[in-house]
Coordinates of C-alpha atoms in Angstrom, one line a residue:
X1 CA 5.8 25.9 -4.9
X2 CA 9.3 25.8 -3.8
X3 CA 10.4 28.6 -1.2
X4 CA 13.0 29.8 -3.4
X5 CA 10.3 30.2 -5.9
X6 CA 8.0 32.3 -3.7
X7 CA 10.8 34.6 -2.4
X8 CA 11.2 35.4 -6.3
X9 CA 7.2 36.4 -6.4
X10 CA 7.3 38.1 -3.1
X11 CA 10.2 40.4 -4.9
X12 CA 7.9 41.6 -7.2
X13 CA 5.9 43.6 -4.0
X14 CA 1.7 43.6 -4.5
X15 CA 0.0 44.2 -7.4
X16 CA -2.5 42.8 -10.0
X17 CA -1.8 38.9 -9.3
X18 CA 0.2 38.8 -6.1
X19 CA -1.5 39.6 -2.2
X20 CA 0.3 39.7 1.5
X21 CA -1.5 39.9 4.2
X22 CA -0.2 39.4 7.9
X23 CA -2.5 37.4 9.6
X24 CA 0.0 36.9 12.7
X25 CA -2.4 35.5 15.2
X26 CA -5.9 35.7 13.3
X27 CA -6.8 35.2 9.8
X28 CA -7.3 38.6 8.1
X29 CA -10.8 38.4 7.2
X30 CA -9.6 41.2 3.9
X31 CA -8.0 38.0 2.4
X32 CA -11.3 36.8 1.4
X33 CA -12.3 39.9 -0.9
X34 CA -8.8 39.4 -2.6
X35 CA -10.0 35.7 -3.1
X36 CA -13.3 37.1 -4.5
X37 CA -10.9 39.3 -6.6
X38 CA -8.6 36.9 -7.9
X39 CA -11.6 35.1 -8.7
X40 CA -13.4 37.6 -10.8
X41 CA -10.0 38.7 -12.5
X42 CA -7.1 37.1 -13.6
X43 CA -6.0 34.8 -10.2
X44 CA -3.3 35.6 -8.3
X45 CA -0.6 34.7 -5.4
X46 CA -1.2 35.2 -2.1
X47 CA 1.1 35.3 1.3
X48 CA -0.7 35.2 4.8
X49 CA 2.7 36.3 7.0
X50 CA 3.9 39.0 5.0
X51 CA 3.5 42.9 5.3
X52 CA 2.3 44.7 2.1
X53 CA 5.9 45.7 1.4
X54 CA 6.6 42.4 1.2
X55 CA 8.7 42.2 4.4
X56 CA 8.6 38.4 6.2
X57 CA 6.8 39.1 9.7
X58 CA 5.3 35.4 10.1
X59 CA 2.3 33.6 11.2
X60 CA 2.1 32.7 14.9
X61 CA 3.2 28.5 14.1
X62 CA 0.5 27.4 16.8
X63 CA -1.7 29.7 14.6
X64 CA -0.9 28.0 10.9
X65 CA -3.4 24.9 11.1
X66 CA -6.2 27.0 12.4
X67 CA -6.4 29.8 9.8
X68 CA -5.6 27.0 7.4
X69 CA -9.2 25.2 8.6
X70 CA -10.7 28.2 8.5
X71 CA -9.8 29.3 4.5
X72 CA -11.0 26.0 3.7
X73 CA -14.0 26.2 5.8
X74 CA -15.6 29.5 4.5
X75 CA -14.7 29.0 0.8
X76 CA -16.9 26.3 1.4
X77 CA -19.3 28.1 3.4
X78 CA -22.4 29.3 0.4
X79 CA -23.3 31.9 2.8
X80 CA -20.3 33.2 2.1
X81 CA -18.8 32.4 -1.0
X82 CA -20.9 31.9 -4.1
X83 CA -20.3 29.8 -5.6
X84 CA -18.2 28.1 -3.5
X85 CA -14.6 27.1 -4.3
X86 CA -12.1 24.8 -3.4
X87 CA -8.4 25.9 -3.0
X88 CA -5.3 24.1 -1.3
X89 CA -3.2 25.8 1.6
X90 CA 0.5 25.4 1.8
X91 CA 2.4 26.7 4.9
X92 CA 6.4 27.6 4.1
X93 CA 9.7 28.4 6.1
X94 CA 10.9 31.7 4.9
X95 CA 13.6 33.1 6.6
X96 CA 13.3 31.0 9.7
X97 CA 9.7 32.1 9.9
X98 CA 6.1 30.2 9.1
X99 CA 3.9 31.9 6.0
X100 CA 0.7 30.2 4.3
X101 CA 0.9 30.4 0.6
X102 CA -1.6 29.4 -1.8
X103 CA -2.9 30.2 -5.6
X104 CA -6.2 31.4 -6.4
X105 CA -6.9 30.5 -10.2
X106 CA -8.8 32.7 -12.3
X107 CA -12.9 31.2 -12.8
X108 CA -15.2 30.9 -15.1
X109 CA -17.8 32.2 -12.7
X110 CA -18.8 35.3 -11.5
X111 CA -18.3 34.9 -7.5
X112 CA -19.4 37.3 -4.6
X113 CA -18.5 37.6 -1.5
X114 CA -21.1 38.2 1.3
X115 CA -23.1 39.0 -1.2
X116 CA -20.3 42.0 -2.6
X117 CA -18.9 41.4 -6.5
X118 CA -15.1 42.1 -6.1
X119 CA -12.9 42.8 -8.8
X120 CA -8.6 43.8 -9.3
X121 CA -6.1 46.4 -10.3
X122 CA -3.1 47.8 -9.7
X123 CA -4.8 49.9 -6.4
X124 CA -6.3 46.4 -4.9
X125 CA -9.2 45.3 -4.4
X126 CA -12.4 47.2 -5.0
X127 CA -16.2 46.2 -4.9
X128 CA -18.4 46.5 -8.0
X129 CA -21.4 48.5 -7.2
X130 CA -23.2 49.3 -10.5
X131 CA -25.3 47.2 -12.4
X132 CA -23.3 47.8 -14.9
X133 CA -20.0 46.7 -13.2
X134 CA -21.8 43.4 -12.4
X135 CA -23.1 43.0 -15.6
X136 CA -19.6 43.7 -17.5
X137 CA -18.3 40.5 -15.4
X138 CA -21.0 38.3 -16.2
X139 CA -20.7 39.0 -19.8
X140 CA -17.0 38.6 -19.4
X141 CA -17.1 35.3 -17.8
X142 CA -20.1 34.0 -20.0
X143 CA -17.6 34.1 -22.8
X144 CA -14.4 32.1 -21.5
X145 CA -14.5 28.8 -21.3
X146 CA -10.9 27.8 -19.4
X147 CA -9.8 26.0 -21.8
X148 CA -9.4 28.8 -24.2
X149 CA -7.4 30.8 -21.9
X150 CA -4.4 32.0 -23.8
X151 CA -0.7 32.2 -22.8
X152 CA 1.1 34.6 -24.7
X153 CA 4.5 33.7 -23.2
X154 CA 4.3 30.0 -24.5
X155 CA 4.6 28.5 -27.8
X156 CA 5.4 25.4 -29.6
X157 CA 8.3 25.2 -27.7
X158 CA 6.9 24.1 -24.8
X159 CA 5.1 21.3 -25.8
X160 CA 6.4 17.4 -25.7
X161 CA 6.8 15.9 -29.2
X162 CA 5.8 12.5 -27.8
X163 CA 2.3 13.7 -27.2
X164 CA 2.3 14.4 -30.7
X165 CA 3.5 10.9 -31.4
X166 CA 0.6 9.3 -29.5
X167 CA -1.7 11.2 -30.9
X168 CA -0.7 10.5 -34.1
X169 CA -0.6 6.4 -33.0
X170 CA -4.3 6.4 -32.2
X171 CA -5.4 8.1 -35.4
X172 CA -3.3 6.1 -37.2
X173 CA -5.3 3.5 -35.8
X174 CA -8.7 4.8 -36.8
X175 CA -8.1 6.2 -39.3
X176 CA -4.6 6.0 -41.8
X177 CA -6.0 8.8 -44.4
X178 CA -6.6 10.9 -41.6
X179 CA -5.3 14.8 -42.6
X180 CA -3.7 15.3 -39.3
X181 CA -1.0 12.4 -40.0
X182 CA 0.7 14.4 -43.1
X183 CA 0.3 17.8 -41.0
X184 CA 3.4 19.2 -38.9
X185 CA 2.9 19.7 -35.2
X186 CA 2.2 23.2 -35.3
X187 CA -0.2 22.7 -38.5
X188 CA -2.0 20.2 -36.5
X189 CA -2.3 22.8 -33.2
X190 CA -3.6 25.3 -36.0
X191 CA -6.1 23.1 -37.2
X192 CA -7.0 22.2 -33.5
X193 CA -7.8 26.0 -33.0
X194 CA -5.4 25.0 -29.8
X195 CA -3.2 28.9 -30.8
X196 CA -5.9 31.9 -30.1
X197 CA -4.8 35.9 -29.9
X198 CA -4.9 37.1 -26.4
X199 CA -7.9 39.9 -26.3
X200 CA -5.8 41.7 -23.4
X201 CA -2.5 41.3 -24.8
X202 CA -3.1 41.2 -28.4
X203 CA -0.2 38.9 -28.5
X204 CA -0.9 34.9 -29.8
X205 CA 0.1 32.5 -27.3
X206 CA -1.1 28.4 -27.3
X207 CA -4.7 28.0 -25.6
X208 CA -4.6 26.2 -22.2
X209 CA -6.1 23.0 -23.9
X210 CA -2.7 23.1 -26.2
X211 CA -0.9 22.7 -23.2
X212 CA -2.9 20.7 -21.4
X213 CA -2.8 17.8 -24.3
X214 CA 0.5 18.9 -25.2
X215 CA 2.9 20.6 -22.9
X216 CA 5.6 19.4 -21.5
X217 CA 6.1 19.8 -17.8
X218 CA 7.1 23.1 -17.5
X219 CA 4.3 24.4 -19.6
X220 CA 2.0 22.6 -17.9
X221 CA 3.3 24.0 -14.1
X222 CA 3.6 27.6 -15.7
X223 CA 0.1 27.6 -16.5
X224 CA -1.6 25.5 -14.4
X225 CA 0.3 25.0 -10.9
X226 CA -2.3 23.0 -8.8
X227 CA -2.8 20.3 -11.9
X228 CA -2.9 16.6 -11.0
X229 CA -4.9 13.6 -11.5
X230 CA -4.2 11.2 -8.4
X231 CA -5.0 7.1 -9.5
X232 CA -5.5 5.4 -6.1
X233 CA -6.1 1.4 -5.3
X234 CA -7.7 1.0 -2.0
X235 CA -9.0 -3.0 -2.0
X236 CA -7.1 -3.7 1.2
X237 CA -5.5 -0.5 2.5
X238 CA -8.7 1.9 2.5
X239 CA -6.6 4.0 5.2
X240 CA -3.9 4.9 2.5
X241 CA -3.9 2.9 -0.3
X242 CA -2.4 -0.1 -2.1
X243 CA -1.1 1.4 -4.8
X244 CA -0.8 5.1 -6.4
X245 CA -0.2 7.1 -9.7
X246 CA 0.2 10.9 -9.2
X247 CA -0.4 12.5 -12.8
X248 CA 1.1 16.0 -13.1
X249 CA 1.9 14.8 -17.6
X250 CA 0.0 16.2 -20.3
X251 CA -3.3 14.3 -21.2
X252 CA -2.2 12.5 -24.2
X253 CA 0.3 10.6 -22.0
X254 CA -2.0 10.3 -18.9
X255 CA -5.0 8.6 -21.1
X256 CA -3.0 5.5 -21.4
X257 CA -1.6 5.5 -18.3
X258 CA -4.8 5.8 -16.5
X259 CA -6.2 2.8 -18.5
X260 CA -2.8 0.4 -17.7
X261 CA -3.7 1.3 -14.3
X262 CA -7.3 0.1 -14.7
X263 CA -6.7 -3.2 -16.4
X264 CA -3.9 -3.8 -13.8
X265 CA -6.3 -3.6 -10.5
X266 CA -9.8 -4.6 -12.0
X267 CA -11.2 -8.0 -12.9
X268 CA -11.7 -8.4 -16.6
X269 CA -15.0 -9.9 -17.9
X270 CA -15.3 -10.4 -21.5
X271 CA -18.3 -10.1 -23.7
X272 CA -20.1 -10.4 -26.5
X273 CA -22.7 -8.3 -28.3
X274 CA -23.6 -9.6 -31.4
X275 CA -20.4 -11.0 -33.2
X276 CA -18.3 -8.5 -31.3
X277 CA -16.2 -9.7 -28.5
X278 CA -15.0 -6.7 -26.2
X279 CA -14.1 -6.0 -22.3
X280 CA -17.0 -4.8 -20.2
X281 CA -14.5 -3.3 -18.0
X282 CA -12.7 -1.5 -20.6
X283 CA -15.8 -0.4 -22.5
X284 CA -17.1 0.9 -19.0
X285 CA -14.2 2.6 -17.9
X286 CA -12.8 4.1 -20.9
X287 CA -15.7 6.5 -20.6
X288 CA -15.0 7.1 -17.0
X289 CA -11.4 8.3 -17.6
X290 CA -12.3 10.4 -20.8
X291 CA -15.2 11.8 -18.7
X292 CA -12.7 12.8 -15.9
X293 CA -10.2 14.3 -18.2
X294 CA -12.4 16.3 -20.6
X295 CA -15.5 17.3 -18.5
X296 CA -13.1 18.4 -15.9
X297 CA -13.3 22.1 -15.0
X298 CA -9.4 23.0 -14.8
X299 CA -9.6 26.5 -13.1
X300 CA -9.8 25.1 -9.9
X301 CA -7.0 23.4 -7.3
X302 CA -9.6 20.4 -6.5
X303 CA -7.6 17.3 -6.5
X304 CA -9.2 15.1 -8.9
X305 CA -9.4 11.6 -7.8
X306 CA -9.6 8.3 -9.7
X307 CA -10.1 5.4 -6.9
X308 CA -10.3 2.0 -6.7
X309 CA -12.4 0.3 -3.9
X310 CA -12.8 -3.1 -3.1
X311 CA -16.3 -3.6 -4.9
X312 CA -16.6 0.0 -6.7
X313 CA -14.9 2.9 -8.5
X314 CA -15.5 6.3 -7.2
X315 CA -14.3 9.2 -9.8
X316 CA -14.4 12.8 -8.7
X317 CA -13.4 16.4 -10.3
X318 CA -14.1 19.7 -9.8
X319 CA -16.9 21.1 -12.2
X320 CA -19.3 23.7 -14.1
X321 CA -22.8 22.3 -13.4
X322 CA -25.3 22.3 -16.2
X323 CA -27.9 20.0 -14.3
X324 CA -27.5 19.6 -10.4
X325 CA -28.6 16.4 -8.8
X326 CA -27.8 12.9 -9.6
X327 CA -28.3 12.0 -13.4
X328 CA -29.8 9.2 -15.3
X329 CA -30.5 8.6 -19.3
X330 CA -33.7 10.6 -18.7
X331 CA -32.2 13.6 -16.7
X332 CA -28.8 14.1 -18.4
X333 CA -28.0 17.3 -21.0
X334 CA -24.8 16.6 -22.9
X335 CA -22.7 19.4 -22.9
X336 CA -19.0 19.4 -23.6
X337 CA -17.6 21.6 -21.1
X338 CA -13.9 21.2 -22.8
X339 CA -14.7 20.9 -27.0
X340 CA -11.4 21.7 -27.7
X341 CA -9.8 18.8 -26.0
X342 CA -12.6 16.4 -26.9
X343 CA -11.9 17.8 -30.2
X344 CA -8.6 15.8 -30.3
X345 CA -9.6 12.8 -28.5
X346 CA -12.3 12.6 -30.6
X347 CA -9.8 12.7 -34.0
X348 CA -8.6 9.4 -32.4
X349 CA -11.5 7.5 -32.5
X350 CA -11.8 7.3 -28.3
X351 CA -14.5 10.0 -27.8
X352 CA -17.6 9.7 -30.1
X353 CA -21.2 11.2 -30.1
X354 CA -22.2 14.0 -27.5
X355 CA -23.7 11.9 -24.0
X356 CA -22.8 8.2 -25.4
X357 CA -20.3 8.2 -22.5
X358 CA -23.0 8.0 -20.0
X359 CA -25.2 5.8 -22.4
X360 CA -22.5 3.4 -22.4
X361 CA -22.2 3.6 -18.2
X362 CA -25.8 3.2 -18.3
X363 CA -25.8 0.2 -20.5
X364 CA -22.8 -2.1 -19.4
X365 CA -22.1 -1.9 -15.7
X366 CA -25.4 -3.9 -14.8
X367 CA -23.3 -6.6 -16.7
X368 CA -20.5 -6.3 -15.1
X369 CA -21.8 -5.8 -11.6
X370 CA -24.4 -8.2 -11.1
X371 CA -27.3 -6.1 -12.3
X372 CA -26.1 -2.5 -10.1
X373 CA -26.2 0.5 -11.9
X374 CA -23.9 3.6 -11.8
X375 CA -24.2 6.9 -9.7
X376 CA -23.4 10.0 -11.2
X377 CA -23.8 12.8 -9.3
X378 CA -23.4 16.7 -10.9
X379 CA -23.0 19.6 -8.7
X380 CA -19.5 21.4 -7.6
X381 CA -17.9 18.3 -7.3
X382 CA -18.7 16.0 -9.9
X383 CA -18.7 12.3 -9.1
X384 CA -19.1 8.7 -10.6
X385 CA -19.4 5.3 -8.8
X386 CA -19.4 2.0 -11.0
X387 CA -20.3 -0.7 -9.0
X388 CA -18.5 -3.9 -9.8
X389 CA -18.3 -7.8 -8.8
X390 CA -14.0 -8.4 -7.8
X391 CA -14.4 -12.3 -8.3
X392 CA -15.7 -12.7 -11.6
X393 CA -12.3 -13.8 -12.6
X394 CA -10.7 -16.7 -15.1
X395 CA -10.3 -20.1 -13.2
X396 CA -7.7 -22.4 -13.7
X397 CA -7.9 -26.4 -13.9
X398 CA -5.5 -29.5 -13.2
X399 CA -4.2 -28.8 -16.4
X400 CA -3.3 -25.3 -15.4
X401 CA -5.4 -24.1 -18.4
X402 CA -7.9 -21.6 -17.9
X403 CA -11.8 -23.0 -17.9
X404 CA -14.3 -19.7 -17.8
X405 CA -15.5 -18.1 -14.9
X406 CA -16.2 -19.1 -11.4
X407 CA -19.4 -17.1 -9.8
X408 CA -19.1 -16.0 -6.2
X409 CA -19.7 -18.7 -4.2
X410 CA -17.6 -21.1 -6.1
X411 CA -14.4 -19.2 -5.3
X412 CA -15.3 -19.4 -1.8
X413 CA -16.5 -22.9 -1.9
X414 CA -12.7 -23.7 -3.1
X415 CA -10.8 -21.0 -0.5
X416 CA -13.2 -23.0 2.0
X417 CA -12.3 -26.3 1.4
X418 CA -8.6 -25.6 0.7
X419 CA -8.6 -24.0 4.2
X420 CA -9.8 -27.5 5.8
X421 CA -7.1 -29.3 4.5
X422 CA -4.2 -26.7 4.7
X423 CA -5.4 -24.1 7.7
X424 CA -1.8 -22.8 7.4
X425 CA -2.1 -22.4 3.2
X426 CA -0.6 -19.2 1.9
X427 CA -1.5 -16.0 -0.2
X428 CA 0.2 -17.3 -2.9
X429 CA -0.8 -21.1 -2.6
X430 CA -4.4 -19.6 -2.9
X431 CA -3.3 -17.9 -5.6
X432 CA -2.0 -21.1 -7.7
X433 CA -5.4 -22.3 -6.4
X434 CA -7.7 -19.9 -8.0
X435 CA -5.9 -17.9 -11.0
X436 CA -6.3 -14.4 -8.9
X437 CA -4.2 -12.1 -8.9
X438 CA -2.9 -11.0 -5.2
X439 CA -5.5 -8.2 -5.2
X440 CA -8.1 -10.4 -6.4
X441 CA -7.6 -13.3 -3.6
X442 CA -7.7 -10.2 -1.1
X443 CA -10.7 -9.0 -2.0
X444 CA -12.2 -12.7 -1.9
X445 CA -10.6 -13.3 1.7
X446 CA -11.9 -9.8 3.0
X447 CA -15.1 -10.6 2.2
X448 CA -15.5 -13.8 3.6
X449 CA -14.3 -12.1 6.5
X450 CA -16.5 -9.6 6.4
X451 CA -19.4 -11.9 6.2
X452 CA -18.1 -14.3 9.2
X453 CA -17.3 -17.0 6.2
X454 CA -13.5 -17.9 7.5
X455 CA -11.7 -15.7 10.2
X456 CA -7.9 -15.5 10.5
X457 CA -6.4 -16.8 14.2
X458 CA -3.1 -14.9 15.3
X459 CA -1.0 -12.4 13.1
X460 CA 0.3 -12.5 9.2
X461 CA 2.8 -14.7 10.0
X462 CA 2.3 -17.4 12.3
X463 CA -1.0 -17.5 12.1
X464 CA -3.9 -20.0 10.5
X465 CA -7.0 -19.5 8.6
X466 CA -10.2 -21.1 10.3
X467 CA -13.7 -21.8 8.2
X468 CA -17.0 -20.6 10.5
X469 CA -19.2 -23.7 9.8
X470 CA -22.8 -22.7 9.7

């Protein structure tokens, strides 16, 4: 949100969608049943700094952090809020003066406040007493599923024909009678049930799945606003991070670029299952990125979070729970929580049979990780951890040509004895050494480290690498 942008919503004074409240020196506790009542409704803007005529009073700017802290505290707070829900805060300059804006996305849950059901109109906020009230909202939010949330004001438009063109790539792939290939863009979002009538509006309007596999970028910021998938490597910098992909493109371009990012900071480890030869690490985490993109639940601001560590991959998004706990091949109920997008995905070949995602997890990574299994953990936040081994890697003989795999200790039997005849050797000369890749000798040296193998004397440059003989 650009402040230009938010002086343009603040024009439009309170109503249905759009909240000020003052909140000068202390957060105005009121802000949370207009939370509860974006919630419940339709979602909805909200200024903390602003008078309900929309006039620009300001929020004390040794006061900004702390009311900040304590939004996101309480809407985490189950004595509170439930369920609880994660939103981000932005503080602004408008008109020389501090404001804290953020956007409140309508759920798919019922959520109280205190205990208190809130609801929205024109009038504001108003509690829902009645058993009937309460019951009208359950029944209300039983039937959406986010995904079928329809936007009137955007149509084919909006969307990004090379989307199309990928997804008509992978069919093509899997299948080259397919019916979608012969079909026009429009007859394949038809066919797709991606364009639904609006039940409030009467008007038809592309679903938020259409936009969300389709839409081009402004489609995708009119509808969705907090939407982003963040790809972090964090082998050696765990502070910040190595390196970084910040998604904000429909998912038809941001499948393949999640799985470049993969294969470019993970060790691959071929295998083979019968007479077919395939990557453990892309038959692993192919599932891990389709899980994260189509078991997502896309109402909410929570950043979702693809991360590489130095021996695991931690995967996190916000989420609808069906089972809560941690879940194994005896625990797990498959339930697509998007059908609509794993509809498409699914016409390509990538997604197949309800739960084989996790069967898959399940049956590869103790292959790939020395015989670890994966973590997968289903409550607000739903989370994944594959476990993996960084130095399975090629290696290279004197003839430069690559030989199979080194275990473990081999690697650091070579970085070892390449240390005792070169302590000043080089990154790169371990590099040429080994076949790694820059990340990969990292992770190898950090280790070794770790473990009081070697130890580095004196800075980056300069310095010498020593071997701690046992």
């Amino acid at each position: 949100m650009t402040p230009d942008k938010l002086k343009t919503i603040i024009a439009q004074k309170e109503g249905t969608e759009i909240e000020f409240k003052e909140s000068k020196d202390n957060l105005a506790r009121k802000v949370y049943e207009s939370i509860c009542a974006f919630l419940n409704r339709k979602g909805g803007h909200v200024v903390l700094g602003a008078k309900d005529n929309g006039e620009i009073v300001g929020v004390n700017p040794a006061k900004v952090q702390e009311q900040m802290d304590q939004l996101a505290k309480d809407m985490n707070n189950p004595q509170l809020f439930k369920p609880t829900y994660y939103l981000t805060y932005e503080p602004m300059d408008i008109d020389g003066k501090k404001i804290i804006y953020f956007y409140v996305p309508e759920s798919t849950q019922a959520h109280s406040y205190k205990g208190i059901y809130y609801d929205r109109n024109q009038d504001g906020d108003f509690e829902l007493r009645s058993t009937e009230q309460i019951a009208n909202l359950f029944i209300r939010k039983s039937k959406m599923k986010t995904e079928d949330r329809v936007y009137p004001m955007l149509g084919m438009k909006d969307l990004d024909e090379e989307a199309f063109d990928e997804l008509k790539r992978g069919i093509r792939i899997e299948n080259s009678k397919h019916p979608w290939l012969n079909l026009s863009n429009e007859e394949i979002i038809r066919s797709g049930e991606l364009i639904a009538i609006d039940p409030e509006t009467g008007k038809e309007g592309l679903t938020l799945a259409a936009i969300l596999l389709f839409g081009n970028s402004h489609a995708i910021a009119t509808a969705l606003p907090t939407y982003r998938i963040d790809l972090l490597c964090r082998v050696n910098d765990t502070e910040l991070y190595d390196d970084r992909e910040l998604l904000s493109c429909n998912l038809l371009k941001a499948y393949p670029i999640m799985m470049d990012f993969i294969k470019k900071h993970l060790p691959e480890q071929p295998y083979i299952e019968g007479i077919q030869r395939f990557s453990l690490r892309d038959k692993i985490l192919r599932e891990v990125a389709l899980n994260l993109i189509i078991h997502r639940e896309y109402s909410s601001a929570y950043p979702t979070t693809f991360t590489i560590y130095r021996d695991r991959i931690v995967t996190e998004n916000w989420n609808i729970p069906y089972v809560y706990g941690t879940i194994n091949l005896q625990t797990m109920r498959p339930h697509r929580k998007n059908p609509k997008i794993a509809n498409v995905f699914s016409q390509m070949g990538i997604v197949e049979e309800l739960g084989s995602g996790i069967r898959k997890m399940f049956k590869y990574t103790p292959l790939y990780a020395n015989g670890k299994e994966p973590i997968i953990e289903e409550q607000d936040v739903y989370r994944i951890e594959i476990p993996y081994v960084p130095t399975l890697l090629p290696t290279i003989d004197e003839s430069g040509k690559k030989t199979g795999k080194k275990t473990g200790k081999e690697l650091e039997d070579v970085i070892k004895e390449a240390i005792r005849k070169d302590s000043s050797i080089t990154i790169q000369e371990f590099q040429k050494l080994t076949g790694l890749s820059k990340n990969g000798i990292w992770n190898v040296l950090n280790r070794m480290k770790e473990q009081n193998k070697i130890k580095r004397i004196g800075p980056d440059k300069g310095g010498h690498w020593e071997v701690v003989e046992e």
